[in-house]
Amino acid sequence: MTHDTSSLLSDSDSRFEHLQAAFAERFGEGPGDLVLARAPGRVNLVGGHTDYNGGFVLPATIDRAVYMALRRREDQMVHLRSLDFEEEARYTLPESSFRQLPQWAQYVAGVVEELHVSHGLDSGFEGVLLGDVPLGAGLGSSAALEVAAAEGLKDLFRIEISPQETALLCQTAEHEYVGVQCGVMDQVAVRVGRAGHALSLDCRTLDHEHVPLPLSEANIMIADSRVSRELADSKYNERRSECEKGVAFLRQFDDSVEALGDVDRSLFREHAGEMEEAIRRRCRHVISENERVRESAEALREGDLAAFGMLMSASHESLRDNYEVSIAELDQLVTTARNTDGVYGARMTGAGFGGCVVCLTADEVIPALQKRLIKQYEKQFGRAPTLYVVEDNLETVTLNQSRA
């Protein structure tokens, strides 16, 4: 979506002004379009590890984002500068040595390569990046970077791709060039998320519905455990493999099963006793979690925040006990939140093994909840969590200065 300059700068708290100044300082005021792009992070409210299993998720965008300024070059050189890392990356298209680039640049280079393969992008560009999505916290920082790059380059090079195609392209870039076999939830949520809404998404078909999120009645608070995890180095791929084994087993009894999202509770119950214990628990989580996502979306449609909160809490228990991706720090934050009056529900969010907890809470209890989370966490772990209150849902936007 393209906005006028005043709207875009206002929405982004003047971050684009800083970005443009940094771009001019590094690359000058040369000729050609300057494209600005913003892609927000996301928090998943319900639906843990269901995305790559062909299931359902319910994420929402947050008020932190990745911002990029891009300008075309006349040669095939790509020259990027990250203001956050104070690093630069340069290479000539097409790039084959991705591992030699800084990791943040690998995400961008993967998107560039996919656009090169699928849409013939063969010209270089220069770009400046900055962002405030916490890294390693499970809030979609990599997807925000990928989508900001894809949307900015689409605008810069006049490439026509649908939002769903953009999300799939960014997912492929992360698979092929970064080595993380992520599901598609993050990229779709970042690309098509809408202000004031959660996104009810079928990860198999990419069909989706924007469900009103009553932020005037309740707030989303995110508690970052400050335990960082790298998906490529975690047990993420192990869990994915375990789910694939569950699919292979259940397909013996129903050849229409292609993913755990195809399995209903009756089929699972009939054959659960024949499965290896670990595989059974993984399948139990995914199958029950899909049901929770559908029930959660309905609770939001009806404005039933109490029911929604109960489903969030049940989701955490299953992620902890069946999928085994929680850790002591996340469990402690969830327990403290759930024991605070005025909190509807809480759960870990993201891939697990670190990262964040998301809470749905009445507005008036936020100060008390913040104090309790910090006090109890410091007492047990000797450090404070980082807390964020989501005050708005940002959308992905681009602006081409030549058309402003």
XYZ file of C-alpha atoms in Angstrom:
404
model
C 0.000 0.000 0.000
C 1.361 3.436 -0.919
C 0.844 6.505 1.266
C 1.591 10.187 0.955
C 4.679 11.505 2.696
C 2.980 13.261 5.599
C 0.896 10.226 6.549
C 3.828 7.842 6.352
C 6.157 10.017 8.397
C 3.499 10.639 11.031
C 2.704 6.937 11.351
C 6.386 6.109 11.762
C 7.264 8.719 14.408
C 9.658 10.460 11.992
C 11.899 7.409 11.680
C 11.829 7.902 7.943
C 13.185 11.412 8.376
C 16.169 9.944 10.220
C 16.497 7.236 7.562
C 16.468 9.737 4.694
C 19.080 11.898 6.398
C 21.313 8.862 6.968
C 20.837 7.779 3.358
C 21.791 11.227 2.032
C 24.847 11.332 4.290
C 26.072 7.927 3.099
C 25.040 7.914 -0.573
C 24.389 11.548 -1.434
C 21.419 13.260 -3.020
C 21.916 11.651 -6.427
C 19.253 11.222 -9.116
C 16.619 8.515 -9.168
C 13.666 7.433 -7.065
C 14.135 7.009 -3.341
C 11.768 4.352 -2.081
C 10.891 4.117 1.607
C 9.438 0.930 3.097
C 8.175 -0.105 6.507
C 7.233 -3.602 7.676
C 6.119 -4.262 11.269
C 6.957 -7.091 13.603
C 4.224 -9.405 14.776
C 3.104 -11.232 17.878
C 1.251 -14.521 17.629
C -1.709 -14.504 20.007
C -2.693 -18.167 19.559
C -1.402 -20.898 17.255
C 2.062 -22.082 18.256
C 3.890 -24.306 15.747
C 0.764 -24.881 13.691
C 1.875 -22.815 10.688
C 4.341 -25.277 9.168
C 1.899 -28.085 9.942
C -0.727 -26.757 7.539
C -2.835 -25.369 10.354
C -4.276 -22.124 11.683
C -2.742 -19.136 13.491
C -3.963 -15.851 14.957
C -1.180 -13.219 14.886
C -1.330 -9.428 15.051
C 1.185 -6.824 13.949
C 2.861 -4.641 16.582
C 4.042 -1.044 16.806
C 7.692 -1.850 16.104
C 9.043 -2.224 12.600
C 11.926 -2.411 10.123
C 12.452 0.620 7.879
C 14.404 0.804 4.612
C 15.410 3.502 2.113
C 16.390 2.211 -1.344
C 17.683 3.767 -4.573
C 18.551 2.112 -7.870
C 22.109 2.012 -9.235
C 23.205 1.862 -12.866
C 25.456 -1.148 -12.288
C 24.943 -4.528 -10.570
C 26.419 -3.558 -7.214
C 24.294 -3.951 -4.086
C 25.491 -1.689 -1.270
C 23.673 -1.837 2.080
C 24.188 -0.069 5.376
C 22.576 -1.117 8.686
C 22.276 1.749 11.161
C 21.484 -0.678 13.979
C 24.583 -2.841 13.513
C 26.767 -0.038 12.133
C 27.841 -2.399 9.376
C 27.910 -2.358 5.604
C 27.587 -5.134 3.045
C 28.514 -5.018 -0.633
C 28.260 -7.582 -3.379
C 27.644 -7.817 -7.106
C 24.594 -9.548 -8.577
C 24.067 -12.419 -8.775
C 25.357 -13.316 -5.289
C 26.507 -16.877 -4.583
C 28.498 -16.466 -1.351
C 25.734 -15.606 1.087
C 27.603 -16.902 4.127
C 30.265 -14.237 3.682
C 27.698 -11.488 4.314
C 26.588 -10.317 7.775
C 23.490 -12.225 8.827
C 21.152 -9.237 8.493
C 22.363 -8.800 4.908
C 21.777 -12.487 4.137
C 18.034 -11.959 4.591
C 18.036 -9.062 2.146
C 20.287 -10.873 -0.337
C 17.969 -13.897 -0.241
C 14.997 -11.707 -1.152
C 17.028 -10.071 -3.936
C 18.018 -13.466 -5.328
C 14.404 -14.679 -5.309
C 13.291 -11.528 -7.136
C 16.142 -12.073 -9.596
C 15.070 -15.665 -10.295
C 11.316 -15.068 -10.432
C 11.065 -11.542 -11.867
C 14.394 -10.814 -13.531
C 15.716 -8.234 -11.086
C 19.249 -7.673 -12.406
C 20.142 -4.120 -11.418
C 21.979 -3.065 -8.289
C 20.796 -0.681 -5.620
C 21.914 1.035 -2.460
C 19.990 0.969 0.787
C 19.943 2.010 4.423
C 18.147 0.007 7.117
C 17.042 0.590 10.683
C 14.557 -1.117 12.970
C 13.229 -1.446 16.483
C 11.791 -4.973 16.435
C 13.672 -6.837 19.204
C 16.043 -9.430 17.784
C 15.841 -13.057 18.896
C 12.625 -12.439 20.820
C 10.167 -14.269 18.568
C 8.485 -11.067 17.345
C 9.095 -11.551 13.626
C 12.189 -9.393 13.160
C 13.472 -11.502 10.255
C 10.105 -11.492 8.476
C 9.850 -7.723 8.933
C 13.297 -7.314 7.352
C 12.401 -9.625 4.452
C 9.053 -7.980 3.745
C 10.456 -4.450 3.991
C 13.130 -5.417 1.456
C 10.668 -7.156 -0.869
C 8.102 -4.355 -0.789
C 10.722 -1.645 -1.231
C 12.342 -3.433 -4.170
C 8.968 -4.160 -5.776
C 8.204 -0.459 -5.732
C 11.700 0.570 -6.819
C 11.796 -1.789 -9.808
C 8.054 -1.678 -10.668
C 7.557 -5.403 -10.004
C 3.974 -6.628 -9.666
C 3.484 -9.363 -7.052
C 0.454 -10.057 -4.873
C 0.759 -9.834 -1.079
C 0.508 -13.624 -0.788
C 3.221 -14.123 -3.411
C 5.431 -11.664 -1.558
C 5.023 -13.617 1.668
C 5.863 -16.914 -0.034
C 8.888 -15.372 -1.750
C 10.195 -14.118 1.595
C 9.620 -17.525 3.187
C 11.606 -19.178 0.389
C 14.427 -16.673 0.887
C 14.648 -17.633 4.568
C 14.592 -21.351 3.706
C 17.139 -21.255 0.919
C 19.561 -18.535 1.928
C 19.412 -18.362 5.730
C 18.736 -22.033 6.446
C 15.674 -21.714 8.706
C 12.736 -23.898 7.652
C 10.141 -21.441 8.969
C 6.427 -21.586 8.313
C 4.713 -18.827 6.370
C 2.827 -17.208 9.248
C 5.341 -14.453 9.983
C 5.660 -13.256 6.419
C 1.891 -13.264 5.765
C 1.101 -11.563 9.083
C 3.688 -8.853 8.435
C 2.552 -8.275 4.847
C -1.242 -8.311 5.189
C -1.792 -7.448 8.871
C -4.257 -4.611 9.413
C -4.404 -1.927 12.095
C -6.900 -2.707 14.841
C -7.191 -6.361 13.890
C -5.757 -9.800 14.445
C -5.280 -12.051 11.430
C -7.066 -15.409 11.327
C -4.911 -17.310 8.834
C -5.112 -20.737 7.231
C -1.439 -21.468 6.600
C -2.222 -24.120 3.985
C -4.351 -22.004 1.646
C -3.318 -18.541 2.915
C -7.022 -17.694 3.199
C -7.380 -15.128 5.929
C -9.796 -12.904 7.789
C -9.107 -9.693 9.680
C -10.739 -10.138 13.099
C -11.372 -6.966 15.165
C -8.961 -6.680 18.089
C -10.536 -4.621 20.892
C -7.471 -2.659 21.973
C -9.774 0.008 23.424
C -10.976 -2.572 25.967
C -7.761 -4.514 26.559
C -4.071 -4.206 25.852
C -1.434 -6.558 24.550
C 1.664 -6.623 26.724
C 4.795 -8.456 25.623
C 7.349 -9.605 28.185
C 10.736 -10.423 26.686
C 12.548 -13.015 28.800
C 15.847 -11.777 27.353
C 16.772 -15.385 26.695
C 17.767 -15.192 23.055
C 17.441 -18.139 20.735
C 18.514 -18.651 17.151
C 15.995 -20.747 15.272
C 18.625 -22.384 13.109
C 20.457 -23.556 16.244
C 17.414 -24.542 18.316
C 15.269 -27.668 18.244
C 12.867 -26.040 15.789
C 13.860 -28.296 12.912
C 13.739 -31.322 15.236
C 10.122 -30.546 16.144
C 9.269 -30.151 12.497
C 10.759 -33.562 11.740
C 8.775 -35.133 14.588
C 5.561 -33.734 13.139
C 6.425 -35.157 9.730
C 6.858 -38.568 11.340
C 3.413 -38.203 12.874
C 1.941 -37.397 9.463
C 3.617 -40.436 7.900
C 2.185 -42.668 10.632
C -1.371 -41.314 10.416
C -1.386 -41.427 6.620
C -1.478 -45.229 6.914
C -5.060 -44.896 8.124
C -6.177 -41.972 5.949
C -4.286 -41.333 2.725
C -5.766 -37.838 2.450
C -3.566 -36.686 5.350
C -0.778 -34.465 4.018
C -0.083 -32.439 7.176
C -1.204 -32.457 10.793
C -3.664 -29.718 9.873
C -5.628 -32.430 8.031
C -5.983 -34.653 11.112
C -9.163 -34.450 13.156
C -9.328 -35.358 16.819
C -11.215 -38.627 16.228
C -8.546 -40.057 13.898
C -5.814 -39.071 16.337
C -7.596 -40.562 19.341
C -8.153 -43.835 17.510
C -4.457 -44.368 16.807
C -2.635 -42.271 19.422
C -1.860 -45.305 21.550
C 0.139 -46.847 18.708
C 2.500 -43.871 18.329
C 5.866 -43.210 19.951
C 5.345 -41.077 23.044
C 7.217 -37.993 21.801
C 5.496 -38.110 18.398
C 2.108 -38.528 20.084
C 2.646 -35.433 22.244
C 3.722 -33.312 19.273
C 0.645 -34.370 17.317
C -1.641 -33.808 20.298
C -0.437 -30.239 20.600
C -0.864 -29.340 16.926
C -4.312 -30.917 16.588
C -5.668 -29.312 19.765
C -3.986 -25.982 18.979
C -5.763 -25.763 15.632
C -9.061 -26.068 17.475
C -7.988 -23.357 19.915
C -7.186 -20.948 17.086
C -10.636 -21.348 15.546
C -12.285 -20.920 18.947
C -10.119 -17.876 19.709
C -11.105 -16.111 16.487
C -14.752 -16.705 17.314
C -14.234 -15.369 20.853
C -12.790 -12.151 19.388
C -15.696 -11.806 16.971
C -18.046 -12.042 19.939
C -15.933 -9.737 22.100
C -15.522 -12.463 24.732
C -12.103 -11.575 26.134
C -12.438 -13.948 29.091
C -12.886 -16.933 26.762
C -10.051 -15.714 24.572
C -7.735 -15.442 27.571
C -8.546 -18.964 28.721
C -7.630 -20.277 25.264
C -4.314 -18.390 25.373
C -3.481 -20.001 28.696
C -4.451 -23.477 27.455
C -2.199 -22.916 24.455
C 0.776 -22.254 26.721
C 0.145 -25.383 28.751
C 0.161 -27.487 25.595
C 3.298 -25.811 24.245
C 4.975 -26.496 27.578
C 3.818 -30.082 28.160
C 3.137 -31.548 24.714
C 5.411 -29.647 22.357
C 8.105 -29.032 24.977
C 9.360 -25.715 23.661
C 8.933 -23.589 26.771
C 11.592 -22.890 29.396
C 11.536 -21.914 33.084
C 11.762 -18.184 32.338
C 8.723 -18.246 30.035
C 6.723 -20.402 32.446
C 7.447 -18.027 35.302
C 6.308 -14.981 33.325
C 3.097 -16.743 32.280
C 2.336 -17.852 35.847
C 2.921 -14.372 37.269
C 0.697 -12.791 34.633
C -2.108 -15.307 35.063
C -2.077 -14.773 38.834
C -2.604 -11.022 38.393
C -6.174 -9.716 38.603
C -7.297 -8.176 35.336
C -5.128 -10.350 33.091
C -7.304 -12.362 30.714
C -4.618 -14.791 29.571
C -0.918 -15.276 28.800
C 1.233 -17.624 26.762
C 4.689 -17.957 25.279
C 4.863 -16.680 21.732
C 7.270 -17.504 18.930
C 9.259 -20.685 18.474
C 10.189 -21.081 22.122
C 13.446 -21.943 23.927
C 13.562 -18.251 24.843
C 11.907 -15.149 23.518
C 8.670 -13.625 24.738
C 5.392 -14.070 26.550
C 2.265 -12.273 25.332
C -0.439 -11.171 27.764
C -3.946 -9.865 27.138
C -4.791 -7.529 29.989
C -7.228 -4.847 31.061
C -5.735 -1.399 30.592
C -6.004 -0.324 34.214
C -3.879 -3.192 35.565
C -0.852 -2.592 33.328
C 1.203 -0.690 35.947
C 0.581 -3.375 38.579
C 1.331 -6.150 36.100
C 4.585 -4.506 35.042
C 5.732 -4.226 38.651
C 4.835 -7.841 39.452
C 6.519 -9.240 36.334
C 9.740 -7.352 37.042
C 9.793 -8.116 40.770
C 9.120 -11.859 40.469
C 11.430 -12.325 37.488
C 14.316 -10.476 39.151
C 13.799 -12.515 42.308
C 14.045 -15.831 40.454
C 16.476 -15.083 37.625
C 18.476 -12.073 38.788
C 17.541 -9.781 35.923
C 14.477 -7.895 34.702
C 12.416 -8.789 31.635
C 11.929 -6.160 28.955
C 8.275 -5.123 28.730
C 6.381 -3.660 25.766
C 2.801 -2.439 25.637
C 1.403 -2.655 22.096
C -0.443 0.601 21.554
C -1.074 0.214 17.831
C -0.965 -2.265 14.963
C 1.234 -0.975 12.150
C 0.758 -1.976 8.526
C 3.326 -2.585 5.790
C 3.661 0.535 3.637
C 5.889 1.906 0.888
C 6.454 5.396 -0.493
C 8.156 6.328 -3.752
C 9.465 9.883 -3.407
C 9.148 10.597 -7.109
C 5.383 10.126 -6.834
C 4.827 11.922 -3.516
